[in-house]
Short mmCIF file of C-alpha atoms and ligand atoms in Angstrom, two decimals:
data_model
loop_
_atom_site.label_atom_id
_atom_site.label_comp_id
_atom_site.label_asym_id
_atom_site.label_seq_id
_atom_site.Cartn_x
_atom_site.Cartn_y
_atom_site.Cartn_z
CA MET A 1 15.59 -39.78 -5.31
CA THR A 2 18.11 -42.27 -5.51
CA GLN A 3 21.66 -40.98 -4.08
CA ILE A 4 23.74 -43.78 -5.55
CA SER A 5 23.82 -45.82 -8.66
CA VAL A 6 26.57 -48.78 -8.61
CA VAL A 7 27.36 -49.73 -12.42
CA ILE A 8 29.17 -52.97 -12.55
CA PRO A 9 30.20 -54.58 -16.10
CA VAL A 10 30.09 -58.06 -16.00
CA PHE A 11 31.77 -60.53 -18.16
CA ASN A 12 31.92 -64.20 -17.03
CA GLU A 13 31.81 -63.28 -13.45
CA GLU A 14 29.08 -65.80 -12.22
CA GLU A 15 30.80 -66.80 -8.79
CA SER A 16 31.53 -63.50 -7.80
CA LEU A 17 28.00 -61.70 -8.41
CA PRO A 18 26.21 -63.13 -5.07
CA GLU A 19 29.03 -61.99 -2.62
CA LEU A 20 29.45 -58.83 -4.34
CA THR A 21 25.91 -57.67 -4.61
CA HIS A 22 25.08 -58.96 -0.93
CA TRP A 23 27.98 -57.08 0.07
CA ILE A 24 27.05 -53.81 -1.54
CA SER A 25 23.49 -54.09 -0.29
CA ARG A 26 24.89 -54.60 3.23
CA VAL A 27 27.12 -51.36 2.92
CA MET A 28 24.07 -49.32 1.56
CA ASN A 29 21.61 -50.34 4.39
CA GLU A 30 24.08 -49.98 7.05
CA ARG A 31 24.45 -46.19 5.94
CA GLY A 32 20.95 -45.95 4.96
CA PHE A 33 21.67 -44.81 1.22
CA SER A 34 19.03 -44.98 -1.24
CA TYR A 35 20.70 -46.83 -4.06
CA GLU A 36 20.51 -48.96 -7.25
CA VAL A 37 22.99 -51.67 -8.63
CA ILE A 38 23.08 -51.63 -12.38
CA LEU A 39 24.73 -54.74 -13.64
CA ILE A 40 25.41 -55.11 -17.32
CA ASN A 41 25.98 -58.71 -18.66
CA ASP A 42 28.65 -58.04 -21.49
CA GLY A 43 27.85 -61.12 -23.45
CA SER A 44 28.88 -63.54 -20.84
CA THR A 45 29.27 -67.24 -21.99
CA ASP A 46 28.87 -68.61 -18.29
CA ARG A 47 25.72 -68.19 -16.33
CA SER A 48 26.20 -64.58 -15.09
CA TRP A 49 22.86 -63.48 -16.85
CA GLU A 50 21.07 -66.19 -14.97
CA VAL A 51 22.71 -65.19 -11.60
CA ILE A 52 21.73 -61.59 -12.47
CA GLN A 53 18.26 -62.42 -13.04
CA ASN A 54 17.97 -64.55 -9.98
CA LEU A 55 19.41 -61.93 -7.53
CA SER A 56 17.39 -59.07 -8.97
CA ALA A 57 14.29 -61.31 -8.41
CA GLN A 58 15.00 -60.99 -4.52
CA ASN A 59 16.16 -57.45 -4.62
CA ILE A 60 14.33 -54.75 -6.63
CA GLN A 61 17.26 -52.46 -6.14
CA LEU A 62 19.47 -54.63 -8.21
CA LYS A 63 18.82 -54.05 -12.12
CA GLY A 64 20.17 -55.94 -14.99
CA LEU A 65 20.90 -55.35 -18.57
CA ASN A 66 21.82 -58.20 -21.02
CA PHE A 67 24.05 -57.30 -24.07
CA THR A 68 23.33 -59.37 -26.98
CA ARG A 69 27.03 -60.35 -27.26
CA ASN A 70 30.20 -59.08 -25.75
CA PHE A 71 30.73 -55.13 -26.55
CA GLY A 72 33.34 -54.48 -24.18
CA LYS A 73 33.80 -52.71 -20.99
CA SER A 74 33.36 -49.31 -22.45
CA ALA A 75 30.37 -49.93 -24.08
CA ALA A 76 28.91 -51.86 -20.77
CA LEU A 77 29.79 -48.72 -18.63
CA ASP A 78 28.29 -46.62 -21.11
CA ALA A 79 24.65 -48.47 -21.19
CA GLY A 80 24.89 -48.31 -17.32
CA PHE A 81 25.83 -44.76 -17.38
CA ARG A 82 22.48 -43.78 -19.86
CA ARG A 83 20.24 -45.63 -17.26
CA ALA A 84 21.88 -44.43 -13.94
CA GLN A 85 19.50 -42.29 -11.83
CA GLY A 86 21.51 -41.83 -8.79
CA ASP A 87 23.09 -38.45 -7.59
CA VAL A 88 26.34 -39.95 -7.42
CA VAL A 89 27.41 -42.69 -9.98
CA ILE A 90 29.94 -45.35 -8.77
CA THR A 91 31.63 -47.97 -11.19
CA MET A 92 33.24 -50.88 -9.99
CA ASP A 93 34.56 -54.11 -11.13
CA ALA A 94 32.37 -57.62 -10.82
CA ASP A 95 35.43 -59.46 -9.69
CA LEU A 96 35.53 -58.31 -6.13
CA GLN A 97 38.81 -56.58 -6.79
CA ASP A 98 37.39 -53.50 -5.37
CA SER A 99 35.93 -53.20 -2.16
CA PRO A 100 32.04 -52.03 -1.71
CA ASP A 101 33.51 -50.63 1.69
CA GLU A 102 34.96 -47.82 -0.48
CA ILE A 103 31.43 -46.66 -1.55
CA PRO A 104 30.33 -44.27 1.24
CA GLY A 105 33.79 -42.41 1.23
CA LEU A 106 33.63 -41.87 -2.55
CA TYR A 107 30.10 -40.81 -2.20
CA GLU A 108 31.10 -38.17 0.44
CA MET A 109 33.76 -37.04 -1.84
CA VAL A 110 31.63 -36.24 -4.82
CA SER A 111 28.50 -35.37 -2.80
CA GLY A 112 30.13 -33.40 0.10
CA ASN A 113 33.12 -32.04 -1.41
CA GLY A 114 31.43 -31.19 -4.72
CA LEU A 115 34.04 -32.91 -7.13
CA ASP A 116 32.83 -33.89 -10.47
CA VAL A 117 35.10 -37.10 -10.65
CA VAL A 118 36.68 -39.07 -8.05
CA SER A 119 39.20 -41.75 -9.32
CA GLY A 120 40.06 -44.83 -6.88
CA TRP A 121 44.00 -45.56 -6.53
CA LYS A 122 45.03 -48.72 -5.80
CA LYS A 123 48.19 -47.67 -4.16
CA GLU A 124 48.97 -51.11 -2.90
CA ARG A 125 48.22 -53.67 -5.76
CA HIS A 126 47.64 -57.19 -5.72
CA ASP A 127 48.59 -57.97 -9.47
CA PRO A 128 51.77 -59.49 -11.02
CA TRP A 129 54.56 -57.06 -11.79
CA SER A 130 53.85 -57.78 -15.54
CA LYS A 131 50.84 -55.46 -15.15
CA THR A 132 52.20 -53.03 -12.35
CA ILE A 133 55.43 -51.84 -14.19
CA PRO A 134 53.84 -51.06 -17.58
CA SER A 135 51.11 -49.53 -15.61
CA LYS A 136 53.15 -47.12 -13.91
CA PHE A 137 54.74 -45.96 -17.37
CA PHE A 138 51.07 -45.81 -18.75
CA ASN A 139 49.86 -43.55 -16.12
CA GLY A 140 52.80 -41.51 -16.35
CA VAL A 141 52.31 -40.75 -20.21
CA THR A 142 48.56 -40.20 -19.35
CA ARG A 143 49.32 -37.75 -16.87
CA TRP A 144 51.94 -35.63 -19.14
CA ILE A 145 49.56 -35.54 -22.06
CA SER A 146 46.34 -34.73 -19.99
CA GLY A 147 47.80 -32.58 -17.37
CA ILE A 148 45.41 -34.69 -14.88
CA GLN A 149 47.37 -35.55 -11.50
CA LEU A 150 46.13 -39.13 -11.18
CA HIS A 151 47.95 -41.87 -10.28
CA ASP A 152 45.77 -44.83 -11.35
CA PHE A 153 43.55 -43.82 -14.49
CA ASN A 154 42.39 -47.45 -15.27
CA CYS A 155 40.95 -48.05 -11.74
CA GLY A 156 37.69 -49.76 -12.08
CA LEU A 157 36.39 -47.95 -8.94
CA LYS A 158 35.37 -44.41 -9.41
CA ALA A 159 32.62 -42.23 -8.59
CA TYR A 160 30.88 -39.23 -10.89
CA ARG A 161 28.33 -36.34 -10.40
CA ASN A 162 25.57 -37.79 -12.29
CA LYS A 163 25.86 -34.86 -14.69
CA VAL A 164 29.26 -35.91 -15.75
CA VAL A 165 28.41 -39.47 -16.80
CA LYS A 166 25.23 -38.15 -19.00
CA ASN A 167 27.34 -35.87 -20.87
CA ILE A 168 30.10 -38.04 -21.90
CA HIS A 169 29.92 -41.20 -24.55
CA ILE A 170 32.32 -43.91 -24.10
CA TYR A 171 32.97 -46.73 -26.64
CA GLY A 172 35.79 -48.87 -27.84
CA GLU A 173 38.20 -49.10 -25.19
CA MET A 174 37.88 -45.21 -23.93
CA HIS A 175 37.10 -46.42 -20.21
CA ARG A 176 40.62 -46.17 -19.50
CA TYR A 177 40.12 -42.25 -20.00
CA ILE A 178 37.04 -41.23 -18.71
CA PRO A 179 38.75 -38.35 -16.42
CA LEU A 180 40.22 -36.96 -19.63
CA LEU A 181 36.75 -37.01 -21.57
CA ALA A 182 35.25 -35.48 -18.36
CA LYS A 183 37.70 -32.76 -18.01
CA TRP A 184 37.59 -31.86 -21.62
CA ASN A 185 33.84 -31.78 -21.35
CA GLY A 186 34.08 -29.08 -18.67
CA PHE A 187 34.04 -31.44 -15.47
CA GLY A 188 37.42 -30.49 -14.29
CA LYS A 189 37.12 -30.72 -10.64
CA ILE A 190 38.74 -34.36 -10.32
CA GLY A 191 39.85 -35.94 -6.99
CA GLU A 192 41.57 -39.04 -6.21
CA LYS A 193 41.05 -41.54 -3.51
CA VAL A 194 43.49 -44.39 -2.03
CA VAL A 195 41.46 -47.68 -2.08
CA GLN A 196 42.14 -51.16 -1.21
CA HIS A 197 42.90 -53.55 -3.76
CA GLN A 198 42.32 -57.60 -3.51
CA PRO A 199 43.70 -60.24 -5.52
CA ARG A 200 41.02 -61.56 -7.86
CA LYS A 201 38.94 -63.97 -6.22
CA TYR A 202 37.22 -65.99 -8.90
CA GLY A 203 37.52 -66.35 -12.62
CA TYR A 204 40.52 -64.73 -14.65
CA SER A 205 41.53 -61.10 -15.86
CA LYS A 206 39.89 -60.30 -19.14
CA PHE A 207 42.47 -58.08 -20.04
CA GLY A 208 46.04 -59.29 -21.25
CA LEU A 209 49.21 -57.67 -22.05
CA GLU A 210 47.62 -56.20 -25.23
CA ARG A 211 45.74 -53.68 -22.93
CA PHE A 212 49.06 -51.63 -23.01
CA LEU A 213 49.38 -51.40 -26.56
CA ASN A 214 45.58 -50.63 -27.16
CA GLY A 215 45.85 -48.15 -24.49
CA PHE A 216 48.57 -46.25 -25.90
CA LEU A 217 46.93 -46.33 -29.50
CA ASP A 218 43.57 -45.26 -27.91
CA LEU A 219 45.39 -42.28 -25.92
CA ILE A 220 46.85 -40.97 -29.13
CA THR A 221 43.47 -41.38 -30.68
CA VAL A 222 41.54 -39.71 -27.70
CA SER A 223 43.85 -36.74 -27.66
CA PHE A 224 43.98 -36.35 -31.38
CA VAL A 225 40.13 -36.65 -31.78
CA HIS A 226 39.69 -34.16 -28.85
CA ARG A 227 41.77 -31.70 -30.39
CA TYR A 228 41.15 -31.54 -34.03
CA LYS A 229 37.52 -33.07 -34.08
CA LYS A 230 35.75 -29.91 -35.03
CA LYS A 231 38.69 -28.73 -37.21
CA PRO A 232 40.49 -31.70 -38.87
CA MET A 233 41.66 -29.24 -41.50
CA HIS A 234 43.89 -27.45 -38.95
CA PHE A 235 46.03 -30.68 -38.72
CA PHE A 236 46.04 -31.94 -42.15
CA GLY A 237 46.03 -28.48 -43.67
CA LEU A 238 49.18 -27.61 -41.86
CA LEU A 239 51.01 -30.59 -42.84
CA GLY A 240 49.75 -30.19 -46.18
CA THR A 241 50.90 -26.58 -46.36
CA LEU A 242 54.32 -27.32 -45.42
CA SER A 243 54.99 -30.23 -47.68
CA PHE A 244 53.66 -28.33 -50.73
CA LEU A 245 55.65 -25.17 -49.68
CA THR A 246 58.83 -27.46 -49.54
CA GLY A 247 58.02 -28.74 -52.78
CA PHE A 248 57.22 -25.53 -54.07
CA VAL A 249 60.50 -23.91 -53.07
CA ILE A 250 62.54 -26.51 -54.24
CA THR A 251 60.92 -26.56 -57.67
CA ALA A 252 61.55 -22.63 -57.92
CA TRP A 253 65.14 -23.15 -57.01
CA LEU A 254 65.64 -25.87 -59.89
CA ILE A 255 64.07 -23.40 -62.22
CA PHE A 256 65.77 -20.63 -61.19
CA GLU A 257 69.17 -22.60 -61.24
CA LYS A 258 68.44 -23.58 -64.70
CA ILE A 259 67.41 -20.47 -66.21
CA TYR A 260 70.44 -18.52 -64.53
CA GLY A 261 72.71 -21.43 -65.60
CA LEU A 262 71.63 -21.01 -69.37
CA SER A 263 71.70 -17.26 -69.45
CA LYS A 264 75.40 -17.52 -68.36
CA GLY A 265 75.96 -20.25 -70.78
CA LEU A 266 77.19 -22.77 -68.28
CA LYS A 267 76.61 -26.27 -68.30
CA VAL A 268 73.61 -27.13 -66.50
CA ARG A 269 71.90 -30.79 -65.76
CA GLU A 270 68.62 -31.64 -66.97
CA ILE A 271 66.08 -30.79 -63.88
CA VAL A 272 64.84 -34.25 -64.14
CA ASP A 273 68.36 -35.95 -63.63
CA GLN A 274 68.50 -34.09 -60.23
CA PRO A 275 67.62 -35.99 -57.08
CA LEU A 276 66.07 -32.85 -55.61
CA PHE A 277 63.51 -32.98 -58.34
CA PHE A 278 62.23 -36.05 -57.12
CA LEU A 279 61.97 -34.91 -53.60
CA ALA A 280 60.03 -31.83 -55.01
CA LEU A 281 57.87 -33.77 -56.62
CA VAL A 282 56.85 -36.17 -53.77
CA ALA A 283 56.63 -33.24 -51.49
CA LEU A 284 53.98 -31.35 -53.72
CA ILE A 285 51.75 -34.54 -54.19
CA ILE A 286 51.83 -35.40 -50.65
CA GLY A 287 50.89 -32.04 -49.70
CA VAL A 288 47.70 -32.20 -52.14
CA GLN A 289 47.04 -35.32 -50.78
CA LEU A 290 47.00 -34.04 -47.03
CA PHE A 291 44.75 -31.19 -48.21
CA VAL A 292 42.19 -33.60 -49.80
CA THR A 293 42.45 -35.72 -46.49
CA GLY A 294 41.64 -32.65 -44.53
CA PHE A 295 38.81 -31.64 -46.95
CA ILE A 296 37.41 -35.30 -46.64
CA ALA A 297 37.80 -35.22 -42.86
CA GLU A 298 35.81 -31.94 -42.63
CA LEU A 299 33.01 -33.32 -44.77
CA MET A 300 32.76 -36.35 -42.51
CA THR A 301 32.71 -34.47 -39.22
CA SER A 302 30.03 -32.01 -40.64
CA ASN A 303 27.31 -35.07 -40.78
CA GLN A 304 28.61 -36.93 -37.87
CA SER A 305 26.14 -39.50 -36.40
CA LYS A 306 26.17 -40.39 -32.99
CA GLU A 307 24.98 -43.81 -33.21
CA ILE A 308 25.17 -46.12 -30.21
CA GLU A 309 26.94 -49.32 -30.91
CA TYR A 310 25.60 -51.80 -28.59
CA LYS A 311 22.30 -53.54 -28.51
CA ILE A 312 20.28 -54.64 -25.55
CA ASP A 313 17.77 -57.55 -25.62
CA GLU A 314 16.60 -57.89 -22.10
CA GLU A 315 16.22 -55.86 -18.84
CA VAL A 316 15.02 -56.27 -15.40
CA ASN A 317 13.79 -54.07 -12.85
CA PHE A 318 14.03 -50.99 -14.75
CA ASP A 319 10.60 -48.92 -15.01
CA PHE A 320 11.24 -46.61 -17.67
N1 UDP B 1 34.59 -56.68 -18.34
C1 UDP B 1 33.29 -56.55 -19.33
N2 UDP B 1 33.42 -56.78 -20.75
C2 UDP B 1 34.92 -57.20 -21.07
C3 UDP B 1 36.19 -57.51 -20.30
C4 UDP B 1 35.87 -57.23 -18.97
O1 UDP B 1 32.39 -56.05 -18.93
O2 UDP B 1 34.88 -57.45 -22.33
C5 UDP B 1 34.54 -56.46 -17.11
C6 UDP B 1 34.76 -57.57 -16.13
O3 UDP B 1 33.92 -58.59 -15.79
C7 UDP B 1 35.28 -56.76 -14.79
C8 UDP B 1 35.81 -55.69 -15.17
O4 UDP B 1 35.26 -55.42 -16.68
O5 UDP B 1 34.22 -56.65 -14.25
C9 UDP B 1 37.25 -55.54 -15.39
O6 UDP B 1 37.92 -56.76 -16.05
P1 UDP B 1 39.17 -57.43 -15.39
O7 UDP B 1 38.95 -57.55 -13.86
O8 UDP B 1 39.15 -58.77 -16.01
O9 UDP B 1 40.25 -56.34 -15.53
P2 UDP B 1 41.38 -56.37 -14.88
O10 UDP B 1 41.00 -56.54 -13.31
O11 UDP B 1 42.38 -57.42 -15.02
O12 UDP B 1 42.10 -55.02 -15.29
MG1 MG B 2 40.06 -57.26 -12.07
#
């Protein structure tokens, strides 16, 4: 039995890896935990994979996966989650910004207190304000949309019950929304732990300011897909019906006006000379299009494939 799996995505972090893995092993040994550390090399262009191979040759508890190219942090976490054998799975960044000293506390909250997810909260952050201020806003919106009261959704340091990570699939840049995915999949016992945060010691940050725009687009996608994945017609059909009805009512009115006017011998405009006619036309066409979109979406979701997007070419220390 393995108590803890530590899952670490790695993208150009060659300098940090020796210090990080030694620190983790020290914490684990001091506390007598049985553990594994899964390092996923996400297409680094530096010597990260070589370093991982060397380190894992010295310590059987260190396991490595090497992606064929850079697939992103979410894909790396997903690959680690698929392999993780520990009762509690802890994710952390490779850059030494997260402290391995937090591992025992996180483990206790999941294993002892029975929580499904525990998210770190970098209450005192060592990042530039250009990152911390948008981050506050981002967290506020995510709290509001998800109803999950976390302060720091994007914190790399998190702990999960093994069942949780086996039951969610993350891709794209969904790593920011794992607590939402967990909750929507029925793992709603979510806690928070204030964690230490260090300035980046080596290397550079891999996410620039575009993270905030991407983050919001992903939030919209995640919540939309979650709500309508199984019933896209409820979304498109509603809009389509509203649009079509608007067009229908206007058309009916125009025809009525015309017939009524003629019957009274009044002088009435040609229907096609009225702006309302064009509005009706557009509303009718858009309405039909929304319906067709809904049908196509239904067809697509009825034979969805769950293809895994990343490819792994090498592994070390996995015995399955
Ligand atoms: N990372 C990754 N693939 C990527 C980008 C980042 O595996 O394409 C890893 C990176 O090596 C680090 C973690 O994700 O372990 C967080 O990245 P970073 O520290 O650059 O993000 P920040 O702390 O600036 O949010
Ligand atoms: Mg970092």
